[in-house]
mmCIF file with all atom_site columns, C-alpha atoms in Angstrom:
data_model
loop_
_atom_site.group_PDB
_atom_site.id
_atom_site.type_symbol
_atom_site.label_atom_id
_atom_site.label_alt_id
_atom_site.label_comp_id
_atom_site.label_asym_id
_atom_site.label_entity_id
_atom_site.label_seq_id
_atom_site.pdbx_PDB_ins_code
_atom_site.Cartn_x
_atom_site.Cartn_y
_atom_site.Cartn_z
_atom_site.occupancy
_atom_site.B_iso_or_equiv
_atom_site.pdbx_formal_charge
_atom_site.auth_seq_id
_atom_site.auth_comp_id
_atom_site.auth_asym_id
_atom_site.auth_atom_id
_atom_site.pdbx_PDB_model_num
ATOM 1   C CA . GLN A 1 1   ? 0.000   0.000   0.000   1.00 86.00 ? 1   GLN A CA 1
ATOM 2   C CA . LYS A 1 2   ? 2.777   2.406   0.966   1.00 88.00 ? 2   LYS A CA 1
ATOM 3   C CA . TYR A 1 3   ? 4.247   2.225   -2.552  1.00 92.00 ? 3   TYR A CA 1
ATOM 4   C CA . GLY A 1 4   ? 0.945   2.296   -4.454  1.00 92.00 ? 4   GLY A CA 1
ATOM 5   C CA . TYR A 1 5   ? 0.882   -1.348  -5.512  1.00 95.00 ? 5   TYR A CA 1
ATOM 6   C CA . THR A 1 6   ? -2.184  -3.576  -5.611  1.00 96.00 ? 6   THR A CA 1
ATOM 7   C CA . HIS A 1 7   ? -1.309  -7.070  -4.407  1.00 96.00 ? 7   HIS A CA 1
ATOM 8   C CA . LEU A 1 8   ? -2.600  -9.893  -6.586  1.00 97.00 ? 8   LEU A CA 1
ATOM 9   C CA . SER A 1 9   ? -1.864  -13.479 -5.589  1.00 97.00 ? 9   SER A CA 1
ATOM 10  C CA . ALA A 1 10  ? -2.097  -15.921 -8.489  1.00 94.00 ? 10  ALA A CA 1
ATOM 11  C CA . GLY A 1 11  ? -2.708  -18.718 -5.970  1.00 90.00 ? 11  GLY A CA 1
ATOM 12  C CA . ASP A 1 12  ? -5.458  -16.821 -4.144  1.00 94.00 ? 12  ASP A CA 1
ATOM 13  C CA . LEU A 1 13  ? -7.164  -15.974 -7.435  1.00 96.00 ? 13  LEU A CA 1
ATOM 14  C CA . LEU A 1 14  ? -7.036  -19.652 -8.441  1.00 94.00 ? 14  LEU A CA 1
ATOM 15  C CA . ARG A 1 15  ? -8.320  -20.849 -5.047  1.00 91.00 ? 15  ARG A CA 1
ATOM 16  C CA . ASP A 1 16  ? -11.138 -18.273 -5.147  1.00 94.00 ? 16  ASP A CA 1
ATOM 17  C CA . GLU A 1 17  ? -12.085 -19.344 -8.670  1.00 95.00 ? 17  GLU A CA 1
ATOM 18  C CA . ARG A 1 18  ? -12.036 -22.988 -7.579  1.00 92.00 ? 18  ARG A CA 1
ATOM 19  C CA . LYS A 1 19  ? -14.608 -22.197 -4.864  1.00 92.00 ? 19  LYS A CA 1
ATOM 20  C CA . ARG A 1 20  ? -16.791 -19.914 -7.025  1.00 92.00 ? 20  ARG A CA 1
ATOM 21  C CA . PRO A 1 21  ? -20.176 -21.569 -7.655  1.00 93.00 ? 21  PRO A CA 1
ATOM 22  C CA . GLY A 1 22  ? -20.622 -22.427 -11.310 1.00 92.00 ? 22  GLY A CA 1
ATOM 23  C CA . SER A 1 23  ? -16.933 -21.973 -12.181 1.00 92.00 ? 23  SER A CA 1
ATOM 24  C CA . GLN A 1 24  ? -16.042 -23.823 -15.344 1.00 91.00 ? 24  GLN A CA 1
ATOM 25  C CA . TYR A 1 25  ? -12.469 -24.200 -14.043 1.00 93.00 ? 25  TYR A CA 1
ATOM 26  C CA . GLY A 1 26  ? -13.068 -25.178 -10.393 1.00 92.00 ? 26  GLY A CA 1
ATOM 27  C CA . GLU A 1 27  ? -12.482 -28.920 -10.575 1.00 91.00 ? 27  GLU A CA 1
ATOM 28  C CA . LEU A 1 28  ? -9.581  -28.564 -13.003 1.00 94.00 ? 28  LEU A CA 1
ATOM 29  C CA . ILE A 1 29  ? -7.852  -26.042 -10.710 1.00 94.00 ? 29  ILE A CA 1
ATOM 30  C CA . GLU A 1 30  ? -8.373  -28.302 -7.681  1.00 90.00 ? 30  GLU A CA 1
ATOM 31  C CA . ASN A 1 31  ? -6.755  -31.260 -9.440  1.00 91.00 ? 31  ASN A CA 1
ATOM 32  C CA . TYR A 1 32  ? -3.685  -29.250 -10.470 1.00 91.00 ? 32  TYR A CA 1
ATOM 33  C CA . ILE A 1 33  ? -3.260  -27.745 -6.983  1.00 85.00 ? 33  ILE A CA 1
ATOM 34  C CA . LYS A 1 34  ? -3.583  -31.142 -5.257  1.00 85.00 ? 34  LYS A CA 1
ATOM 35  C CA . GLU A 1 35  ? -0.939  -32.616 -7.534  1.00 86.00 ? 35  GLU A CA 1
ATOM 36  C CA . GLY A 1 36  ? 1.423   -29.705 -6.883  1.00 82.00 ? 36  GLY A CA 1
ATOM 37  C CA . GLU A 1 37  ? 1.342   -28.884 -10.596 1.00 88.00 ? 37  GLU A CA 1
ATOM 38  C CA . ILE A 1 38  ? 1.033   -25.567 -12.377 1.00 88.00 ? 38  ILE A CA 1
ATOM 39  C CA . VAL A 1 39  ? -2.447  -24.576 -13.562 1.00 92.00 ? 39  VAL A CA 1
ATOM 40  C CA . PRO A 1 40  ? -2.674  -23.961 -17.341 1.00 92.00 ? 40  PRO A CA 1
ATOM 41  C CA . VAL A 1 41  ? -1.535  -20.444 -18.219 1.00 93.00 ? 41  VAL A CA 1
ATOM 42  C CA . GLU A 1 42  ? -4.752  -19.441 -19.981 1.00 93.00 ? 42  GLU A CA 1
ATOM 43  C CA . ILE A 1 43  ? -6.697  -19.817 -16.758 1.00 94.00 ? 43  ILE A CA 1
ATOM 44  C CA . THR A 1 44  ? -4.193  -17.990 -14.540 1.00 94.00 ? 44  THR A CA 1
ATOM 45  C CA . ILE A 1 45  ? -3.639  -15.156 -17.028 1.00 94.00 ? 45  ILE A CA 1
ATOM 46  C CA . SER A 1 46  ? -7.379  -14.632 -17.495 1.00 92.00 ? 46  SER A CA 1
ATOM 47  C CA . LEU A 1 47  ? -7.863  -14.374 -13.710 1.00 95.00 ? 47  LEU A CA 1
ATOM 48  C CA . LEU A 1 48  ? -4.905  -11.986 -13.312 1.00 96.00 ? 48  LEU A CA 1
ATOM 49  C CA . LYS A 1 49  ? -5.989  -9.808  -16.231 1.00 93.00 ? 49  LYS A CA 1
ATOM 50  C CA . ARG A 1 50  ? -9.577  -9.688  -14.945 1.00 94.00 ? 50  ARG A CA 1
ATOM 51  C CA . ALA A 1 51  ? -8.381  -8.611  -11.477 1.00 96.00 ? 51  ALA A CA 1
ATOM 52  C CA . MET A 1 52  ? -6.064  -5.967  -12.968 1.00 96.00 ? 52  MET A CA 1
ATOM 53  C CA . ASP A 1 53  ? -8.801  -4.631  -15.261 1.00 95.00 ? 53  ASP A CA 1
ATOM 54  C CA . GLN A 1 54  ? -11.314 -4.480  -12.388 1.00 96.00 ? 54  GLN A CA 1
ATOM 55  C CA . THR A 1 55  ? -8.824  -2.659  -10.162 1.00 97.00 ? 55  THR A CA 1
ATOM 56  C CA . MET A 1 56  ? -8.010  -0.061  -12.837 1.00 96.00 ? 56  MET A CA 1
ATOM 57  C CA . ALA A 1 57  ? -11.683 0.342   -13.798 1.00 97.00 ? 57  ALA A CA 1
ATOM 58  C CA . ALA A 1 58  ? -12.472 1.247   -10.184 1.00 97.00 ? 58  ALA A CA 1
ATOM 59  C CA . ASN A 1 59  ? -9.503  3.647   -9.938  1.00 95.00 ? 59  ASN A CA 1
ATOM 60  C CA . SER A 1 60  ? -7.331  4.471   -12.959 1.00 92.00 ? 60  SER A CA 1
ATOM 61  C CA . GLN A 1 61  ? -4.519  5.613   -10.638 1.00 91.00 ? 61  GLN A CA 1
ATOM 62  C CA . LYS A 1 62  ? -4.154  2.043   -9.343  1.00 93.00 ? 62  LYS A CA 1
ATOM 63  C CA . ASN A 1 63  ? -1.976  0.785   -12.171 1.00 93.00 ? 63  ASN A CA 1
ATOM 64  C CA . LYS A 1 64  ? 0.945   -0.768  -10.261 1.00 95.00 ? 64  LYS A CA 1
ATOM 65  C CA . PHE A 1 65  ? 0.632   -4.427  -9.310  1.00 96.00 ? 65  PHE A CA 1
ATOM 66  C CA . LEU A 1 66  ? 2.603   -6.776  -7.125  1.00 96.00 ? 66  LEU A CA 1
ATOM 67  C CA . ILE A 1 67  ? 1.829   -10.157 -8.665  1.00 97.00 ? 67  ILE A CA 1
ATOM 68  C CA . ASP A 1 68  ? 2.551   -12.912 -6.194  1.00 95.00 ? 68  ASP A CA 1
ATOM 69  C CA . GLY A 1 69  ? 3.422   -16.405 -7.451  1.00 91.00 ? 69  GLY A CA 1
ATOM 70  C CA . PHE A 1 70  ? 3.601   -15.772 -11.179 1.00 94.00 ? 70  PHE A CA 1
ATOM 71  C CA . PRO A 1 71  ? 5.116   -16.669 -13.643 1.00 94.00 ? 71  PRO A CA 1
ATOM 72  C CA . ARG A 1 72  ? 5.877   -20.180 -12.446 1.00 91.00 ? 72  ARG A CA 1
ATOM 73  C CA . ASN A 1 73  ? 7.150   -21.747 -15.674 1.00 92.00 ? 73  ASN A CA 1
ATOM 74  C CA . GLU A 1 74  ? 8.090   -21.054 -19.296 1.00 94.00 ? 74  GLU A CA 1
ATOM 75  C CA . ASP A 1 75  ? 4.478   -21.471 -20.427 1.00 94.00 ? 75  ASP A CA 1
ATOM 76  C CA . ASN A 1 76  ? 3.361   -18.860 -17.847 1.00 93.00 ? 76  ASN A CA 1
ATOM 77  C CA . LEU A 1 77  ? 6.077   -16.478 -19.029 1.00 95.00 ? 77  LEU A CA 1
ATOM 78  C CA . GLN A 1 78  ? 5.176   -16.884 -22.714 1.00 95.00 ? 78  GLN A CA 1
ATOM 79  C CA . GLY A 1 79  ? 1.468   -16.460 -21.916 1.00 94.00 ? 79  GLY A CA 1
ATOM 80  C CA . TRP A 1 80  ? 2.217   -13.309 -19.922 1.00 94.00 ? 80  TRP A CA 1
ATOM 81  C CA . ASN A 1 81  ? 4.392   -11.882 -22.703 1.00 93.00 ? 81  ASN A CA 1
ATOM 82  C CA . LYS A 1 82  ? 1.762   -12.662 -25.355 1.00 94.00 ? 82  LYS A CA 1
ATOM 83  C CA . THR A 1 83  ? -1.233  -11.347 -23.395 1.00 91.00 ? 83  THR A CA 1
ATOM 84  C CA . MET A 1 84  ? 0.349   -8.382  -21.631 1.00 91.00 ? 84  MET A CA 1
ATOM 85  C CA . ASP A 1 85  ? 2.812   -7.172  -24.278 1.00 90.00 ? 85  ASP A CA 1
ATOM 86  C CA . GLY A 1 86  ? 2.474   -3.402  -24.438 1.00 90.00 ? 86  GLY A CA 1
ATOM 87  C CA . LYS A 1 87  ? 0.017   -3.435  -21.512 1.00 90.00 ? 87  LYS A CA 1
ATOM 88  C CA . ALA A 1 88  ? 2.309   -4.171  -18.560 1.00 91.00 ? 88  ALA A CA 1
ATOM 89  C CA . ASP A 1 89  ? 6.034   -4.079  -17.854 1.00 91.00 ? 89  ASP A CA 1
ATOM 90  C CA . VAL A 1 90  ? 7.846   -6.185  -15.277 1.00 94.00 ? 90  VAL A CA 1
ATOM 91  C CA . SER A 1 91  ? 9.946   -3.782  -13.209 1.00 94.00 ? 91  SER A CA 1
ATOM 92  C CA . PHE A 1 92  ? 11.578  -6.437  -11.057 1.00 96.00 ? 92  PHE A CA 1
ATOM 93  C CA . VAL A 1 93  ? 11.112  -9.868  -9.526  1.00 97.00 ? 93  VAL A CA 1
ATOM 94  C CA . LEU A 1 94  ? 11.102  -10.240 -5.764  1.00 96.00 ? 94  LEU A CA 1
ATOM 95  C CA . PHE A 1 95  ? 12.620  -13.666 -5.069  1.00 96.00 ? 95  PHE A CA 1
ATOM 96  C CA . PHE A 1 96  ? 12.157  -15.047 -1.568  1.00 96.00 ? 96  PHE A CA 1
ATOM 97  C CA . ASP A 1 97  ? 14.954  -17.614 -1.339  1.00 96.00 ? 97  ASP A CA 1
ATOM 98  C CA . CYS A 1 98  ? 14.607  -20.254 1.363   1.00 95.00 ? 98  CYS A CA 1
ATOM 99  C CA . ASP A 1 99  ? 15.862  -23.749 2.134   1.00 94.00 ? 99  ASP A CA 1
ATOM 100 C CA . ASN A 1 100 ? 13.391  -26.479 1.071   1.00 94.00 ? 100 ASN A CA 1
ATOM 101 C CA . GLU A 1 101 ? 13.070  -27.997 4.553   1.00 94.00 ? 101 GLU A CA 1
ATOM 102 C CA . ILE A 1 102 ? 12.245  -24.608 6.099   1.00 95.00 ? 102 ILE A CA 1
ATOM 103 C CA . CYS A 1 103 ? 9.582   -24.083 3.410   1.00 94.00 ? 103 CYS A CA 1
ATOM 104 C CA . VAL A 1 104 ? 8.098   -27.522 4.062   1.00 95.00 ? 104 VAL A CA 1
ATOM 105 C CA . SER A 1 105 ? 7.976   -27.049 7.832   1.00 95.00 ? 105 SER A CA 1
ATOM 106 C CA . ARG A 1 106 ? 6.385   -23.597 7.467   1.00 95.00 ? 106 ARG A CA 1
ATOM 107 C CA . CYS A 1 107 ? 3.748   -24.893 5.047   1.00 94.00 ? 107 CYS A CA 1
ATOM 108 C CA . LEU A 1 108 ? 2.979   -27.888 7.281   1.00 95.00 ? 108 LEU A CA 1
ATOM 109 C CA . GLU A 1 109 ? 2.538   -25.491 10.197  1.00 94.00 ? 109 GLU A CA 1
ATOM 110 C CA . ARG A 1 110 ? 0.283   -23.288 8.040   1.00 94.00 ? 110 ARG A CA 1
ATOM 111 C CA . GLY A 1 111 ? -1.633  -26.420 7.061   1.00 93.00 ? 111 GLY A CA 1
ATOM 112 C CA . LYS A 1 112 ? -2.838  -26.887 10.616  1.00 94.00 ? 112 LYS A CA 1
ATOM 113 C CA . SER A 1 113 ? -5.223  -23.959 10.105  1.00 95.00 ? 113 SER A CA 1
ATOM 114 C CA . SER A 1 114 ? -5.180  -23.019 6.400   1.00 91.00 ? 114 SER A CA 1
ATOM 115 C CA . GLY A 1 115 ? -7.611  -25.563 5.030   1.00 88.00 ? 115 GLY A CA 1
ATOM 116 C CA . ARG A 1 116 ? -5.457  -25.685 1.873   1.00 86.00 ? 116 ARG A CA 1
ATOM 117 C CA . SER A 1 117 ? -5.470  -29.030 0.095   1.00 85.00 ? 117 SER A CA 1
ATOM 118 C CA . ASP A 1 118 ? -1.791  -28.636 -0.815  1.00 86.00 ? 118 ASP A CA 1
ATOM 119 C CA . ASP A 1 119 ? -0.416  -28.035 2.709   1.00 91.00 ? 119 ASP A CA 1
ATOM 120 C CA . ASN A 1 120 ? 0.680   -31.641 3.204   1.00 91.00 ? 120 ASN A CA 1
ATOM 121 C CA . ARG A 1 121 ? 4.088   -33.303 2.811   1.00 92.00 ? 121 ARG A CA 1
ATOM 122 C CA . GLU A 1 122 ? 3.189   -35.220 -0.378  1.00 91.00 ? 122 GLU A CA 1
ATOM 123 C CA . SER A 1 123 ? 1.927   -32.136 -2.240  1.00 91.00 ? 123 SER A CA 1
ATOM 124 C CA . LEU A 1 124 ? 4.834   -30.060 -0.910  1.00 93.00 ? 124 LEU A CA 1
ATOM 125 C CA . GLU A 1 125 ? 7.435   -32.560 -2.192  1.00 92.00 ? 125 GLU A CA 1
ATOM 126 C CA . LYS A 1 126 ? 5.752   -32.402 -5.613  1.00 91.00 ? 126 LYS A CA 1
ATOM 127 C CA . ARG A 1 127 ? 5.725   -28.589 -5.452  1.00 90.00 ? 127 ARG A CA 1
ATOM 128 C CA . ILE A 1 128 ? 9.478   -28.542 -4.733  1.00 94.00 ? 128 ILE A CA 1
ATOM 129 C CA . GLN A 1 129 ? 10.158  -30.725 -7.787  1.00 94.00 ? 129 GLN A CA 1
ATOM 130 C CA . THR A 1 130 ? 7.908   -28.506 -9.905  1.00 91.00 ? 130 THR A CA 1
ATOM 131 C CA . TYR A 1 131 ? 9.777   -25.454 -8.593  1.00 93.00 ? 131 TYR A CA 1
ATOM 132 C CA . LEU A 1 132 ? 13.200  -26.924 -9.430  1.00 95.00 ? 132 LEU A CA 1
ATOM 133 C CA . GLN A 1 133 ? 12.169  -28.085 -12.908 1.00 96.00 ? 133 GLN A CA 1
ATOM 134 C CA . SER A 1 134 ? 9.908   -25.219 -13.963 1.00 94.00 ? 134 SER A CA 1
ATOM 135 C CA . THR A 1 135 ? 10.145  -22.099 -11.790 1.00 94.00 ? 135 THR A CA 1
ATOM 136 C CA . LYS A 1 136 ? 13.860  -21.847 -11.013 1.00 96.00 ? 136 LYS A CA 1
ATOM 137 C CA . PRO A 1 137 ? 14.741  -21.491 -14.735 1.00 97.00 ? 137 PRO A CA 1
ATOM 138 C CA . ILE A 1 138 ? 12.372  -18.484 -14.953 1.00 97.00 ? 138 ILE A CA 1
ATOM 139 C CA . ILE A 1 139 ? 14.046  -16.870 -11.936 1.00 97.00 ? 139 ILE A CA 1
ATOM 140 C CA . ASP A 1 140 ? 17.421  -17.556 -13.581 1.00 97.00 ? 140 ASP A CA 1
ATOM 141 C CA . LEU A 1 141 ? 16.185  -15.874 -16.787 1.00 97.00 ? 141 LEU A CA 1
ATOM 142 C CA . TYR A 1 142 ? 15.085  -12.748 -14.919 1.00 97.00 ? 142 TYR A CA 1
ATOM 143 C CA . GLU A 1 143 ? 18.414  -12.860 -13.028 1.00 97.00 ? 143 GLU A CA 1
ATOM 144 C CA . ARG A 1 144 ? 20.278  -12.688 -16.353 1.00 97.00 ? 144 ARG A CA 1
ATOM 145 C CA . MET A 1 145 ? 18.112  -9.664  -17.243 1.00 96.00 ? 145 MET A CA 1
ATOM 146 C CA . GLY A 1 146 ? 19.156  -7.964  -13.979 1.00 97.00 ? 146 GLY A CA 1
ATOM 147 C CA . LYS A 1 147 ? 15.578  -7.928  -12.673 1.00 97.00 ? 147 LYS A CA 1
ATOM 148 C CA . VAL A 1 148 ? 15.807  -10.223 -9.626  1.00 98.00 ? 148 VAL A CA 1
ATOM 149 C CA . ARG A 1 149 ? 15.856  -8.770  -6.122  1.00 98.00 ? 149 ARG A CA 1
ATOM 150 C CA . LYS A 1 150 ? 16.703  -11.648 -3.764  1.00 97.00 ? 150 LYS A CA 1
ATOM 151 C CA . VAL A 1 151 ? 15.571  -11.843 -0.140  1.00 98.00 ? 151 VAL A CA 1
ATOM 152 C CA . ASP A 1 152 ? 16.829  -14.454 2.320   1.00 98.00 ? 152 ASP A CA 1
ATOM 153 C CA . ALA A 1 153 ? 13.449  -15.772 3.446   1.00 97.00 ? 153 ALA A CA 1
ATOM 154 C CA . SER A 1 154 ? 14.886  -18.112 6.061   1.00 96.00 ? 154 SER A CA 1
ATOM 155 C CA . LYS A 1 155 ? 15.161  -15.098 8.395   1.00 96.00 ? 155 LYS A CA 1
ATOM 156 C CA . SER A 1 156 ? 12.428  -13.914 10.753  1.00 95.00 ? 156 SER A CA 1
ATOM 157 C CA . VAL A 1 157 ? 9.292   -12.216 9.427   1.00 94.00 ? 157 VAL A CA 1
ATOM 158 C CA . ASP A 1 158 ? 10.562  -8.839  10.652  1.00 97.00 ? 158 ASP A CA 1
ATOM 159 C CA . GLU A 1 159 ? 13.986  -9.276  9.027   1.00 98.00 ? 159 GLU A CA 1
ATOM 160 C CA . VAL A 1 160 ? 12.443  -10.372 5.723   1.00 97.00 ? 160 VAL A CA 1
ATOM 161 C CA . PHE A 1 161 ? 10.024  -7.443  5.799   1.00 96.00 ? 161 PHE A CA 1
ATOM 162 C CA . GLU A 1 162 ? 12.858  -4.981  6.481   1.00 97.00 ? 162 GLU A CA 1
ATOM 163 C CA . LYS A 1 163 ? 14.741  -6.273  3.430   1.00 97.00 ? 163 LYS A CA 1
ATOM 164 C CA . VAL A 1 164 ? 11.597  -5.978  1.287   1.00 96.00 ? 164 VAL A CA 1
ATOM 165 C CA . VAL A 1 165 ? 11.117  -2.373  2.488   1.00 96.00 ? 165 VAL A CA 1
ATOM 166 C CA . GLN A 1 166 ? 14.729  -1.590  1.500   1.00 97.00 ? 166 GLN A CA 1
ATOM 167 C CA . ILE A 1 167 ? 14.112  -3.018  -1.980  1.00 97.00 ? 167 ILE A CA 1
ATOM 168 C CA . PHE A 1 168 ? 10.890  -1.049  -2.462  1.00 96.00 ? 168 PHE A CA 1
ATOM 169 C CA . ASP A 1 169 ? 12.467  2.135   -1.112  1.00 96.00 ? 169 ASP A CA 1
ATOM 170 C CA . LYS A 1 170 ? 15.117  1.751   -3.831  1.00 96.00 ? 170 LYS A CA 1
ATOM 171 C CA . GLU A 1 171 ? 12.846  0.534   -6.651  1.00 93.00 ? 171 GLU A CA 1
ATOM 172 C CA . GLY A 1 172 ? 9.832   2.760   -5.948  1.00 78.00 ? 172 GLY A CA 1
#
């Protein structure tokens, strides 16, 4: 909020769509999430674009977005580039880097109250493999473009937040 960004979580948008009565994508999204796989780009892009369009329609000044959890693979990146070319620029990528076991333990802890179908060890192990095979190469690509801002996410919430504030103070 401080920097004028609207936060959009690809995962939250997908989970909300999954629960929406009459959604044509609900069951499909659920199956991908349970398997720790990446939802087809057409679905995710359409949900992101709809949320961005709705935000800007309500207030044209709200044209800066922090998109959480996207792109996750090459297909996501190509879909983004095709759909958003000339409509949105990626200023930088905020990469929260953390050891796999810390991520797993945090997600298992979250799973005690989250109600998320993917907060279990089996789904998390699949998500780590998906990350290594599909997401890490996208981060590496943005790194080569000089657009990655890395945060050591193994630190405390306050320490991570302080680093994020420093990045946004610099980036605007």
